[in-house]
Amino acid sequence: MSRRTATSNEVDKSQSKSSMGDGGQAKQKMLLESDTGHFSMIKALHLADLITELNGFCGVMSVFSSMRYCLGEPTNHGNLWAALAFMPFGLFFDFMDGKVARWRKKSSLMGQELDSLADLISFGVAPAACAFAMGLRTPLDHLLLTFFILCGLTRLARFNVTVAALPKDKTGKSRYFEGTPIPTTLGIAAVMAWWVSRGWVLEDVPGGVLGQGQWWEVHPVVAVFVLSGCAMVSKSIHIPKP
């Protein structure tokens, strides 16, 4: 893997897919519009798109692993570890699809949309589902975790429509990130992995619970997700690109 960070990959990859020649995009559009076979859409996918699908696969498997933990023995943390492990694998495929797109010099309109959807699952829904499995299960926890996911959704949508308007350097790459990229939520996943290693799950979640038995019962650690969500949608946070 190159020395590029996960966050720089988000901009580089999208730009690489959109800045390549229009030939690949035109061919894909023609296939999508003219071929009416039952599985004709598969022929329109590029190799980079299939790698993006693997990112989505990792995110969905992470969510399912969190669900399996909720159905099993609370002391058996195997499914929690699986849920957390799938997230960095998703990051690997998120990094590789852009590399493959540049290598093959093929752009994909569908790939740009697939990338955002896969990122939302792997770095938005999956961490929130894991937090729920680990014990953040009060109604207010649910509301705040949903806020976190919607911030990721909004951040990805904004990125798709504003990346072309961001200031560029001499090479044509954006000079900074507007708000924190959604893969930075893997930092929260790393913290949750530490909690699991210490057995700090369910009733032992760090920080305990506030207002137990009240309508506003909440785990204070959910604030980490709220802050991450706010950072993603921030207009004033500009992170210089390395």
Coordinates of C-alpha atoms in Angstrom, one line a residue:
M1 CA 0.0 0.0 0.0
S2 CA 1.3 3.5 -0.8
R3 CA 2.0 6.1 1.9
R4 CA -1.1 8.1 1.0
T5 CA -3.5 8.4 3.9
A6 CA -7.0 7.0 3.7
T7 CA -8.4 10.5 3.6
S8 CA -6.4 11.7 0.7
N9 CA -7.5 8.6 -1.2
E10 CA -11.1 9.8 -1.1
V11 CA -10.3 12.9 -3.2
D12 CA -7.6 11.3 -5.4
K13 CA -9.9 8.4 -6.3
S14 CA -12.9 10.4 -7.2
Q15 CA -10.8 12.8 -9.3
S16 CA -9.1 10.0 -11.1
K17 CA -12.4 8.4 -12.0
S18 CA -13.8 11.7 -13.2
S19 CA -10.8 13.1 -14.9
M20 CA -10.0 10.2 -17.2
G21 CA -11.1 10.2 -20.9
D22 CA -14.8 10.2 -21.7
G23 CA -14.5 7.0 -23.7
G24 CA -15.1 4.6 -20.8
Q25 CA -18.0 6.7 -19.6
A26 CA -19.6 6.9 -23.0
K27 CA -19.3 3.2 -23.5
Q28 CA -20.8 2.4 -20.1
K29 CA -23.7 4.8 -20.7
M30 CA -24.3 3.1 -24.1
L31 CA -24.3 -0.3 -22.5
L32 CA -26.7 0.8 -19.7
E33 CA -29.1 2.4 -22.2
S34 CA -29.1 0.0 -25.1
D35 CA -28.7 -3.4 -23.6
T36 CA -31.9 -4.7 -22.1
G37 CA -30.8 -8.2 -21.0
H38 CA -31.7 -9.3 -17.5
F39 CA -28.2 -9.0 -16.2
S40 CA -26.9 -6.5 -18.8
M41 CA -25.8 -4.1 -16.1
I42 CA -23.0 -6.5 -15.1
K43 CA -21.3 -5.9 -18.5
A44 CA -21.2 -2.2 -17.9
L45 CA -19.2 -2.5 -14.7
H46 CA -15.4 -1.9 -14.8
L47 CA -12.9 -3.7 -12.7
A48 CA -12.6 -0.8 -10.4
D49 CA -16.4 -0.9 -9.9
L50 CA -16.2 -4.5 -8.8
I51 CA -13.5 -3.7 -6.3
T52 CA -15.8 -0.9 -4.9
E53 CA -18.5 -3.6 -4.5
L54 CA -16.0 -5.5 -2.3
N55 CA -15.9 -2.4 -0.1
G56 CA -19.6 -2.5 0.2
F57 CA -19.4 -6.3 0.9
C58 CA -17.1 -5.6 3.8
G59 CA -19.5 -3.0 5.2
V60 CA -22.5 -5.3 5.0
M61 CA -20.6 -8.2 6.5
S62 CA -19.6 -5.9 9.4
V63 CA -23.2 -5.0 10.0
F64 CA -24.3 -8.7 10.0
S65 CA -21.5 -9.6 12.4
S66 CA -22.8 -7.0 14.8
M67 CA -26.3 -8.5 14.5
R68 CA -24.9 -12.0 15.1
Y69 CA -23.3 -10.8 18.3
C70 CA -26.6 -9.4 19.5
L71 CA -28.1 -12.9 19.0
G72 CA -25.3 -14.8 20.7
E73 CA -23.7 -15.1 24.1
P74 CA -22.6 -11.6 25.4
T75 CA -19.3 -13.0 26.7
N76 CA -18.4 -14.3 23.2
H77 CA -16.8 -11.4 21.4
G78 CA -15.9 -13.2 18.2
N79 CA -18.6 -11.6 16.2
L80 CA -17.7 -8.2 17.5
W81 CA -14.1 -8.7 16.4
A82 CA -15.3 -9.8 13.0
A83 CA -17.5 -6.6 12.7
L84 CA -14.5 -4.4 13.6
A85 CA -12.1 -6.3 11.3
F86 CA -14.3 -6.0 8.2
M87 CA -14.0 -2.1 8.4
P88 CA -10.3 -1.8 7.6
F89 CA -10.7 -4.4 4.8
G90 CA -13.3 -2.0 3.4
L91 CA -10.8 0.8 3.6
F92 CA -8.3 -1.4 1.6
F93 CA -10.8 -1.9 -1.2
D94 CA -11.8 1.8 -1.0
F95 CA -8.1 2.6 -1.6
M96 CA -7.6 0.0 -4.4
D97 CA -10.5 0.9 -6.6
G98 CA -9.0 4.3 -7.3
K99 CA -5.6 2.8 -8.0
V100 CA -7.1 0.2 -10.4
A101 CA -9.1 3.0 -12.2
R102 CA -5.9 5.0 -12.8
W103 CA -4.0 1.9 -13.9
R104 CA -6.6 0.8 -16.4
K105 CA -7.4 4.4 -17.4
K106 CA -11.1 3.8 -17.3
S107 CA -13.6 6.2 -15.7
S108 CA -17.0 5.1 -14.5
L109 CA -20.0 7.3 -13.8
M110 CA -21.6 4.3 -12.0
G111 CA -18.3 3.8 -10.0
Q112 CA -18.5 7.3 -8.6
E113 CA -21.9 6.6 -7.2
L114 CA -21.0 3.1 -6.0
D115 CA -18.0 4.5 -4.2
S116 CA -20.1 6.9 -2.1
L117 CA -22.8 4.2 -1.3
A118 CA -20.1 1.7 -0.3
D119 CA -18.4 4.2 1.9
L120 CA -21.6 5.1 3.7
I121 CA -22.1 1.4 4.6
S122 CA -18.5 0.6 5.6
F123 CA -17.7 3.8 7.4
G124 CA -21.1 5.1 8.5
V125 CA -23.6 2.3 9.1
A126 CA -21.1 -0.4 10.1
P127 CA -19.5 1.6 13.0
A128 CA -22.9 2.7 14.3
A129 CA -24.2 -0.9 14.1
C130 CA -21.1 -2.1 16.0
A131 CA -21.7 0.6 18.7
F132 CA -25.3 -0.6 19.1
A133 CA -24.1 -4.2 19.5
M134 CA -21.6 -3.1 22.1
G135 CA -24.3 -1.5 24.3
L136 CA -25.4 1.9 23.0
R137 CA -29.0 0.7 22.8
T138 CA -31.1 3.4 24.4
P139 CA -33.6 5.4 22.2
L140 CA -31.5 8.5 22.5
D141 CA -28.4 6.5 21.6
H142 CA -30.2 5.4 18.5
L143 CA -31.2 8.9 17.6
L144 CA -27.6 10.2 17.9
L145 CA -26.1 7.3 16.0
T146 CA -28.6 8.0 13.2
F147 CA -27.5 11.6 13.3
F148 CA -23.9 10.3 12.8
I149 CA -24.9 8.2 9.8
L150 CA -26.9 11.0 8.2
C151 CA -23.9 13.4 8.6
G152 CA -21.8 10.8 6.7
L153 CA -24.5 10.6 4.0
T154 CA -24.6 14.4 3.7
R155 CA -20.8 14.7 3.6
L156 CA -20.5 12.2 0.7
A157 CA -23.3 14.0 -1.2
R158 CA -21.5 17.3 -0.7
F159 CA -18.2 15.9 -1.8
N160 CA -19.7 14.5 -5.1
V161 CA -21.1 17.9 -6.1
T162 CA -18.3 20.2 -4.8
V163 CA -15.1 18.4 -5.6
A164 CA -14.7 20.1 -8.9
A165 CA -15.1 23.5 -7.3
L166 CA -12.5 23.1 -4.6
P167 CA -9.2 25.0 -5.1
K168 CA -6.6 22.9 -7.0
D169 CA -2.8 22.8 -7.0
K170 CA -0.7 22.7 -10.1
T171 CA -1.3 19.0 -10.6
G172 CA -5.1 19.5 -10.5
K173 CA -5.6 17.9 -7.1
S174 CA -7.7 19.6 -4.4
R175 CA -5.6 21.5 -1.9
Y176 CA -7.6 20.5 1.2
F177 CA -10.5 18.4 2.4
E178 CA -13.7 20.3 3.4
G179 CA -14.8 18.5 6.6
T180 CA -13.3 15.2 7.7
P181 CA -13.6 12.4 5.1
I182 CA -15.9 9.6 6.2
P183 CA -13.1 6.9 6.4
T184 CA -11.7 8.8 9.4
T185 CA -14.5 7.1 11.4
L186 CA -12.1 4.1 11.5
G187 CA -10.5 6.0 14.4
I188 CA -13.7 5.3 16.4
A189 CA -13.6 1.7 15.3
A190 CA -10.1 1.5 16.7
V191 CA -11.3 2.8 20.0
M192 CA -14.1 0.3 20.1
A193 CA -11.6 -2.5 19.4
W194 CA -9.7 -1.4 22.5
W195 CA -12.9 -1.5 24.5
V196 CA -13.6 -5.0 23.3
S197 CA -10.1 -6.1 24.2
R198 CA -10.7 -4.9 27.8
G199 CA -14.2 -6.4 28.0
W200 CA -15.8 -2.9 28.2
V201 CA -19.1 -3.8 26.4
L202 CA -22.8 -3.8 27.3
E203 CA -23.1 -2.8 31.0
D204 CA -19.4 -2.0 31.2
V205 CA -19.3 0.5 28.3
P206 CA -16.9 3.4 29.4
G207 CA -18.7 6.3 30.9
G208 CA -21.7 4.3 32.0
V209 CA -25.2 5.6 31.4
L210 CA -26.9 8.9 32.3
G211 CA -30.5 9.2 33.3
Q212 CA -31.0 5.5 33.7
G213 CA -34.7 4.7 33.6
Q214 CA -35.5 8.2 32.3
W215 CA -36.8 9.0 28.8
W216 CA -33.5 10.7 28.0
E217 CA -31.3 7.8 29.1
V218 CA -28.1 7.9 27.1
H219 CA -24.5 6.7 27.1
P220 CA -22.1 9.7 27.2
V221 CA -19.6 8.0 24.8
V222 CA -22.1 8.4 22.0
A223 CA -20.9 12.0 21.9
V224 CA -17.8 10.7 20.1
F225 CA -20.1 9.8 17.2
V226 CA -21.9 13.1 17.3
L227 CA -18.6 15.1 17.2
S228 CA -17.4 12.9 14.3
G229 CA -20.6 13.6 12.4
C230 CA -20.3 17.4 13.0
A231 CA -16.7 17.3 11.8
M232 CA -17.7 15.6 8.6
V233 CA -20.3 18.2 7.6
S234 CA -18.3 21.2 8.8
K235 CA -17.8 23.9 6.2
S236 CA -15.0 25.6 8.1
I237 CA -12.8 22.6 8.7
H238 CA -10.1 22.6 6.0
I239 CA -7.6 19.8 6.3
P240 CA -4.6 20.4 4.1
K241 CA -3.9 17.6 1.7
P242 CA -0.5 15.9 2.4

